[in-house]
JSON list of C-alpha atoms in Angstrom, two decimals:
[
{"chain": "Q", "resi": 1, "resn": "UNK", "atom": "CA", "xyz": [11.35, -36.84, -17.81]},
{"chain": "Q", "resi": 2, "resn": "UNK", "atom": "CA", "xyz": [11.44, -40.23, -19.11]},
{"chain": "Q", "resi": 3, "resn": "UNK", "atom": "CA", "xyz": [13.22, -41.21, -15.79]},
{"chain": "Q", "resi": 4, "resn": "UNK", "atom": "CA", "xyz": [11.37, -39.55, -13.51]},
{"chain": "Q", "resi": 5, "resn": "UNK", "atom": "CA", "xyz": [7.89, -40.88, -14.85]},
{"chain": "Q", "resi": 6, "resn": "UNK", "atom": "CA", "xyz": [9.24, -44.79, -14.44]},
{"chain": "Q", "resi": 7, "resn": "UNK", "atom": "CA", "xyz": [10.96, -44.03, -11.04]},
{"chain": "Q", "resi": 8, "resn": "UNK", "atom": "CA", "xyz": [7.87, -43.00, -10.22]},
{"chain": "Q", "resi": 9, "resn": "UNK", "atom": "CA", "xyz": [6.03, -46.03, -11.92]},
{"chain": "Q", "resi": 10, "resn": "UNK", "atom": "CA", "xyz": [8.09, -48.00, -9.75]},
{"chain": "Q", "resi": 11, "resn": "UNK", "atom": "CA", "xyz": [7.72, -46.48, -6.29]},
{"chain": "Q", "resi": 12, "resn": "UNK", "atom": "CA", "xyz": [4.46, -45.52, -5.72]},
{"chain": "Q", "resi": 13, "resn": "UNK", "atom": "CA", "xyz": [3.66, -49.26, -5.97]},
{"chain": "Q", "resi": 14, "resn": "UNK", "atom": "CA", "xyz": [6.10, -50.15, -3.49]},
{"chain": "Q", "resi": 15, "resn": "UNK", "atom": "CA", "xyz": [5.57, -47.21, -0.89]},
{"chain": "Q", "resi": 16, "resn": "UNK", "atom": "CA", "xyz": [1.29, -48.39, -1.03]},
{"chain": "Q", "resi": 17, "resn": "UNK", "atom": "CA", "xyz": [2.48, -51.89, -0.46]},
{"chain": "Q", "resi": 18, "resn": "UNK", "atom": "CA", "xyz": [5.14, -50.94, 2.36]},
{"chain": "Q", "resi": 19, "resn": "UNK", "atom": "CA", "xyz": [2.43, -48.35, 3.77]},
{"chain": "Q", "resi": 20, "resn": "UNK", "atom": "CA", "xyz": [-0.14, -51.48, 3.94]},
{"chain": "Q", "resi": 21, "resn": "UNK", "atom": "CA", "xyz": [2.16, -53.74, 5.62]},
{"chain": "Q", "resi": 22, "resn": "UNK", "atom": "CA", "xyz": [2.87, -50.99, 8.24]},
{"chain": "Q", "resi": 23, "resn": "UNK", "atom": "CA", "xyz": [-1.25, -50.33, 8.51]},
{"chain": "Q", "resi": 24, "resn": "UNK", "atom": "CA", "xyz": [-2.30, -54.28, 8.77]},
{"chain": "Q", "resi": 25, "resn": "UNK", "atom": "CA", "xyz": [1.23, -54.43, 11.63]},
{"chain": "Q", "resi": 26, "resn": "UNK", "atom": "CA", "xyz": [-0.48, -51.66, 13.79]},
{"chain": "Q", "resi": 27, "resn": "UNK", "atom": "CA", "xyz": [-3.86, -52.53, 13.55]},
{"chain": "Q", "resi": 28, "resn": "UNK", "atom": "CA", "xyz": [-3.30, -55.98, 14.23]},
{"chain": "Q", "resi": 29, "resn": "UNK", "atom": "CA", "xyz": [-1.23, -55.45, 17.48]},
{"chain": "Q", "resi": 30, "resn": "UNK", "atom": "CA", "xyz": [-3.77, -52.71, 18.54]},
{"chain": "Q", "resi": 31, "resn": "UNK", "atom": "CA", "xyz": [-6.18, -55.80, 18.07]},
{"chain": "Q", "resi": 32, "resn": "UNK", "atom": "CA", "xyz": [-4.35, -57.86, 20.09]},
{"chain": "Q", "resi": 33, "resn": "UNK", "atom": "CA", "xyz": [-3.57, -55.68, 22.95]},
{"chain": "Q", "resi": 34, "resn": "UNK", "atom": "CA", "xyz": [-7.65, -55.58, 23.40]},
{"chain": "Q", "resi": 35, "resn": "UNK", "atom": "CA", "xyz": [-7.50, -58.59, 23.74]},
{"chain": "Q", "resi": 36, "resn": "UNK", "atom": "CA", "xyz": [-4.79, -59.08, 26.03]},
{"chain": "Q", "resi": 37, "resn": "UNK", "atom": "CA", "xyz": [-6.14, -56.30, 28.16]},
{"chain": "Q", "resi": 38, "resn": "UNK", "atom": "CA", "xyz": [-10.02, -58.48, 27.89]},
{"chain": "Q", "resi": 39, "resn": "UNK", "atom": "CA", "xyz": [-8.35, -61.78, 29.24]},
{"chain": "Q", "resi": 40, "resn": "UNK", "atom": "CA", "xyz": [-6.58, -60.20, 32.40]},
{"chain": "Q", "resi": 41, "resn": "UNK", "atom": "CA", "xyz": [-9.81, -58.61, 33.03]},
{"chain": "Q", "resi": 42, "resn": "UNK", "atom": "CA", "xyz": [-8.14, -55.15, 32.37]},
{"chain": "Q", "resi": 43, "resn": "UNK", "atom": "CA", "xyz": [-10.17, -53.98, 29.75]},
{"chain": "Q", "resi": 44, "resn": "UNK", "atom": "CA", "xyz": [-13.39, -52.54, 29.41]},
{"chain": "Q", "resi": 45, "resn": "UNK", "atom": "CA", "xyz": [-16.74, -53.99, 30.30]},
{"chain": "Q", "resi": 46, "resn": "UNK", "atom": "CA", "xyz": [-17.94, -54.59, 26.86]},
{"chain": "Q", "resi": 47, "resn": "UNK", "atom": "CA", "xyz": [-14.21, -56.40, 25.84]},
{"chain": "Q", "resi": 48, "resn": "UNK", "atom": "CA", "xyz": [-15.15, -60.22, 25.83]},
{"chain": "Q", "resi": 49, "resn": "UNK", "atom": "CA", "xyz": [-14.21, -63.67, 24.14]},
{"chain": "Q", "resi": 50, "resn": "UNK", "atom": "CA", "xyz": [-15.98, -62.17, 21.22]},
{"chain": "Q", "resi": 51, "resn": "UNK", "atom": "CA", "xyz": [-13.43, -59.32, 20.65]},
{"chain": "Q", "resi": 52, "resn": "UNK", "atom": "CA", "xyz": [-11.30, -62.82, 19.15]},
{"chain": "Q", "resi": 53, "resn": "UNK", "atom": "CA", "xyz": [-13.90, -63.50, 16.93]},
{"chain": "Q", "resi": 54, "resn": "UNK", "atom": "CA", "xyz": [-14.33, -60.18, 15.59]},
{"chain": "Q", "resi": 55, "resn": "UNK", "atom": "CA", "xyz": [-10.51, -59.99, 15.32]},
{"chain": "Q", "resi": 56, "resn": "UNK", "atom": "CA", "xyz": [-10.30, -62.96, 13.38]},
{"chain": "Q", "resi": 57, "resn": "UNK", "atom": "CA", "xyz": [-13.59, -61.87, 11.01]},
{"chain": "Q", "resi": 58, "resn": "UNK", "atom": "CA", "xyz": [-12.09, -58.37, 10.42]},
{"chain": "Q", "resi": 59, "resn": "UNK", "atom": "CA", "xyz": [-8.72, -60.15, 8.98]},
{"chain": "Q", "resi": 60, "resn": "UNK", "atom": "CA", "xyz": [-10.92, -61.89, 6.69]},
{"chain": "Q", "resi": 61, "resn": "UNK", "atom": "CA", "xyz": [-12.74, -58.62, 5.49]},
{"chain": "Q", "resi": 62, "resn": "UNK", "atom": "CA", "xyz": [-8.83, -57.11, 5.55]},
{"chain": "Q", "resi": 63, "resn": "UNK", "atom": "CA", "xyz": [-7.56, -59.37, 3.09]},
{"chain": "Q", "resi": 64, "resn": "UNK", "atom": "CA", "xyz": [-10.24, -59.00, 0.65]},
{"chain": "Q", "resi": 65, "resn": "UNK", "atom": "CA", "xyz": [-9.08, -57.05, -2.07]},
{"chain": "Q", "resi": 66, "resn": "UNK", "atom": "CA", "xyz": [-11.76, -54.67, -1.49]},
{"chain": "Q", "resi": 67, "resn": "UNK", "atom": "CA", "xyz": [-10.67, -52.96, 1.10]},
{"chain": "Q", "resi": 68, "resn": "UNK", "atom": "CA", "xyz": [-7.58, -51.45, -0.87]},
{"chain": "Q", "resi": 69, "resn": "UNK", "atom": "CA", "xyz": [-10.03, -49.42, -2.86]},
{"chain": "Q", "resi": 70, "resn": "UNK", "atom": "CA", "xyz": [-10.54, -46.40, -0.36]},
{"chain": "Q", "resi": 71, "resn": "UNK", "atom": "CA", "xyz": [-6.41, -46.18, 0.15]},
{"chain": "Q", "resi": 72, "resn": "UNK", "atom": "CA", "xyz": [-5.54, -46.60, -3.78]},
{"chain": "Q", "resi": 73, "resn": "UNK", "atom": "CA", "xyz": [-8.29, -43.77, -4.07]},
{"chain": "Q", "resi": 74, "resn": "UNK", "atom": "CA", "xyz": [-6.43, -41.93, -1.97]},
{"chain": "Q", "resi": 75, "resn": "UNK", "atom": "CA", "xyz": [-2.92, -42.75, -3.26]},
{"chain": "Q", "resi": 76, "resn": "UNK", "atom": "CA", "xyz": [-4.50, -41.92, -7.24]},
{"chain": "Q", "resi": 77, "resn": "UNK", "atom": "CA", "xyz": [-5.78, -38.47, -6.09]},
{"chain": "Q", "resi": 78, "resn": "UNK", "atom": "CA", "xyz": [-2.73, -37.68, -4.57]},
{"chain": "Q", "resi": 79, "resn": "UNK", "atom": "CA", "xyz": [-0.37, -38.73, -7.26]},
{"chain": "Q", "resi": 80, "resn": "UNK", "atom": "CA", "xyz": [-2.66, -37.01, -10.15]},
{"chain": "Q", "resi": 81, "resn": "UNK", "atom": "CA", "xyz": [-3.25, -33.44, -8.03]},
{"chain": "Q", "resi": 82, "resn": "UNK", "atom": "CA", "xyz": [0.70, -33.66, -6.95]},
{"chain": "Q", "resi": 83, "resn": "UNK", "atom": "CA", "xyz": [-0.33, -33.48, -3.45]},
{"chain": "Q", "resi": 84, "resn": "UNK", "atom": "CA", "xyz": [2.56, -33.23, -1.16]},
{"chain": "Q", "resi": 85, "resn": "UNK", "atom": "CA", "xyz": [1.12, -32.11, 1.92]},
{"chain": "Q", "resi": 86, "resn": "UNK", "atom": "CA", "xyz": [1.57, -35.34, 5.21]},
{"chain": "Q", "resi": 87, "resn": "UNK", "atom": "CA", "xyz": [-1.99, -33.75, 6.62]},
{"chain": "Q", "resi": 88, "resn": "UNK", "atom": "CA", "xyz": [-3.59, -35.37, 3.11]},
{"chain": "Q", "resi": 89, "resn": "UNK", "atom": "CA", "xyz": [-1.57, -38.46, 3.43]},
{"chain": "Q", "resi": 90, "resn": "UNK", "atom": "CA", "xyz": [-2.23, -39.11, 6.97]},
{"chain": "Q", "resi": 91, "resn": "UNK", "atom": "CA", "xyz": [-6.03, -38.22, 7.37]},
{"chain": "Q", "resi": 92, "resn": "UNK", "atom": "CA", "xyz": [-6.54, -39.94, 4.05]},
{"chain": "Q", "resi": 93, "resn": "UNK", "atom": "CA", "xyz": [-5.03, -43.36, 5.03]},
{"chain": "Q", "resi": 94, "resn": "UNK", "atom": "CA", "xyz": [-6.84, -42.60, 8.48]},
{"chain": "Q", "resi": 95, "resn": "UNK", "atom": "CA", "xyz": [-10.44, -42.17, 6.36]},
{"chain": "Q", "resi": 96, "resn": "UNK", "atom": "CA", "xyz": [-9.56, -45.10, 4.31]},
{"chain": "Q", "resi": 97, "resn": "UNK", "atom": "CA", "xyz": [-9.20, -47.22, 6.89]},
{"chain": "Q", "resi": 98, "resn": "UNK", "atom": "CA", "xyz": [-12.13, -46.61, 9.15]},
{"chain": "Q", "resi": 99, "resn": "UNK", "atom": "CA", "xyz": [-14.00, -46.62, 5.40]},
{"chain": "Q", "resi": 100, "resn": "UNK", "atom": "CA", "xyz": [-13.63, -50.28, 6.25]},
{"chain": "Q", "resi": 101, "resn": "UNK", "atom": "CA", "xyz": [-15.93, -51.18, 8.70]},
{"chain": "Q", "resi": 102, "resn": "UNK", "atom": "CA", "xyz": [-18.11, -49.41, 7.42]},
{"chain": "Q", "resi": 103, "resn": "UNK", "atom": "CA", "xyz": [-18.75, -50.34, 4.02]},
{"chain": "Q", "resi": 104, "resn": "UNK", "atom": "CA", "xyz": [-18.35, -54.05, 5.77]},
{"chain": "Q", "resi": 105, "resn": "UNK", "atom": "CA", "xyz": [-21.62, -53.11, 7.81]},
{"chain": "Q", "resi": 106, "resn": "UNK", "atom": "CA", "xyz": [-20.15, -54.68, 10.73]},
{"chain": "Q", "resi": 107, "resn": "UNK", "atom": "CA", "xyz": [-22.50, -54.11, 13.42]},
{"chain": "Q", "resi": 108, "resn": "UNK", "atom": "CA", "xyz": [-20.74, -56.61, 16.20]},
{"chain": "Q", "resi": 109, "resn": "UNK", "atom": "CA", "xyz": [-21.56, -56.40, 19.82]},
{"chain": "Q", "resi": 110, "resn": "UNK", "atom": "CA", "xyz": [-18.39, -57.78, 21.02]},
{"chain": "Q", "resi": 111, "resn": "UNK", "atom": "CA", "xyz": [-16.63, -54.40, 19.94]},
{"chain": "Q", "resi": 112, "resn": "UNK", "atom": "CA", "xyz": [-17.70, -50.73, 20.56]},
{"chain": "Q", "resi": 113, "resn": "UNK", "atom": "CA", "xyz": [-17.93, -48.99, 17.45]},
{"chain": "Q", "resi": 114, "resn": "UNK", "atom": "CA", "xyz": [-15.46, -46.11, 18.93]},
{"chain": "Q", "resi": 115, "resn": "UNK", "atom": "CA", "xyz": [-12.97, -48.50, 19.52]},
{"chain": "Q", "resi": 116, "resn": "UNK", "atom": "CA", "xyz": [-13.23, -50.37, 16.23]},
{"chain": "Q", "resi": 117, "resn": "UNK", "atom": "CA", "xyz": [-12.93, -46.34, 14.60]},
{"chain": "Q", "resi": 118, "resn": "UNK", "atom": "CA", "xyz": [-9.73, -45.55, 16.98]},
{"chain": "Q", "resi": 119, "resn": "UNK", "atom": "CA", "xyz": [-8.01, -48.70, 16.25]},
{"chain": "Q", "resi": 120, "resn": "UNK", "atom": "CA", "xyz": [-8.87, -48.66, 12.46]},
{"chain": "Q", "resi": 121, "resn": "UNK", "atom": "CA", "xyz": [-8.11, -44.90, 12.28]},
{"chain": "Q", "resi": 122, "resn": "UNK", "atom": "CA", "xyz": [-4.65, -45.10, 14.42]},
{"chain": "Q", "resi": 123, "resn": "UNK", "atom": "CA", "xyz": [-3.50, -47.89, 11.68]},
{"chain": "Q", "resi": 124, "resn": "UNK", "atom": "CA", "xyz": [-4.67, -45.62, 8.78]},
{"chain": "Q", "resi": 125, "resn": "UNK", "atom": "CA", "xyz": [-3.02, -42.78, 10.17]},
{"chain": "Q", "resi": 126, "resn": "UNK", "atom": "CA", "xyz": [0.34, -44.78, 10.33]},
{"chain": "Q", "resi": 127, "resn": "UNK", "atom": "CA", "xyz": [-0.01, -46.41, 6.97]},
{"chain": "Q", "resi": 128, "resn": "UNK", "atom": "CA", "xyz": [-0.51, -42.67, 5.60]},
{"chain": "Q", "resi": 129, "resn": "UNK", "atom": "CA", "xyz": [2.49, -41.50, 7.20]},
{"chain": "Q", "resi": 130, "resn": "UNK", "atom": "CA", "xyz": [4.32, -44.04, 6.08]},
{"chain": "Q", "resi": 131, "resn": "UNK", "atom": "CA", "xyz": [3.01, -43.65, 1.95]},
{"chain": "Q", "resi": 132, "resn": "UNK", "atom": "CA", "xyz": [3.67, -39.78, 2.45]},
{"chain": "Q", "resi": 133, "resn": "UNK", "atom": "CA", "xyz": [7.61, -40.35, 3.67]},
{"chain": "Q", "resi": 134, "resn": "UNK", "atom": "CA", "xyz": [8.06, -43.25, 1.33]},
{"chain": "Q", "resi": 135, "resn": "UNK", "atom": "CA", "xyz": [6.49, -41.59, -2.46]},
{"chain": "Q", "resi": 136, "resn": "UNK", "atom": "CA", "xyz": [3.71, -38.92, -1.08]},
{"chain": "Q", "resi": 137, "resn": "UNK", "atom": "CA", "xyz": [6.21, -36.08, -0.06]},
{"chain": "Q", "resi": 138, "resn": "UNK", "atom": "CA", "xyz": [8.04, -36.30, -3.76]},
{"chain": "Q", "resi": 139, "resn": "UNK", "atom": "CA", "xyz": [4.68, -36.06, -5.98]}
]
């Protein structure tokens, strides 16, 4: 029992920090291919120059320490209830994620708002899939 509790101790720590390396990975090269697909002139009509900028302001709100609140909320709940289910994992790192920009209030014309959601929700979901194979499936 002993064991178990400080093996646990141990790698739920690990597995969120893993998870978040995996989420911050995806979303930034989902990032950067909008911008790659803005400077060939590929992309959409409303990807610009600015879609850098945002890029670049979005890593600042990233590394804030507030933004691990919603997926530590999410890792808590699911180690106190003894979740195992991926579905709770993976929609909750998804939720936690596109929490982000929205408790930042970023209202930025440079990026649709949908894309901001898919690209913040597609790293989430990863991140959350991740978590669940590494600790979430043994809780």
């Amino acid at each position: 029992m002993i064991w178990r509790s400080l093996g646990r101790i141990i790698v739920v720590p690990l597995s969120l920090v893993v998870a978040t390396a995996v989420a911050a990975f995806v979303l930034v090269t989902l990032g950067l291919e909008r911008i790659t697909h803005s400077a060939s002139g590929r992309g959409d009509p409303f990807d610009s120059l600015g879609i850098l900028i945002e890029l670049v302001r979005g890593g600042g709100i990233l590394a804030s320490g507030l933004t691990v609140i919603p997926a530590l909320a999410v890792v808590v709940i699911g180690e106190v209830a003894r979740i195992r289910a991926s579905l709770y994992y993976i929609v909750g790192g998804g939720l936690a994620l596109v929490a982000i920009p929205v408790l930042a209030g970023s209202q930025s014309a440079a990026l649709p708002e949908a894309v901001v959601m898919q690209v913040c929700a597609t790293a989430g979901f990863a991140g959350g899939w991740i978590y669940w194979l590494l600790a979430g499936r043994r809780a």
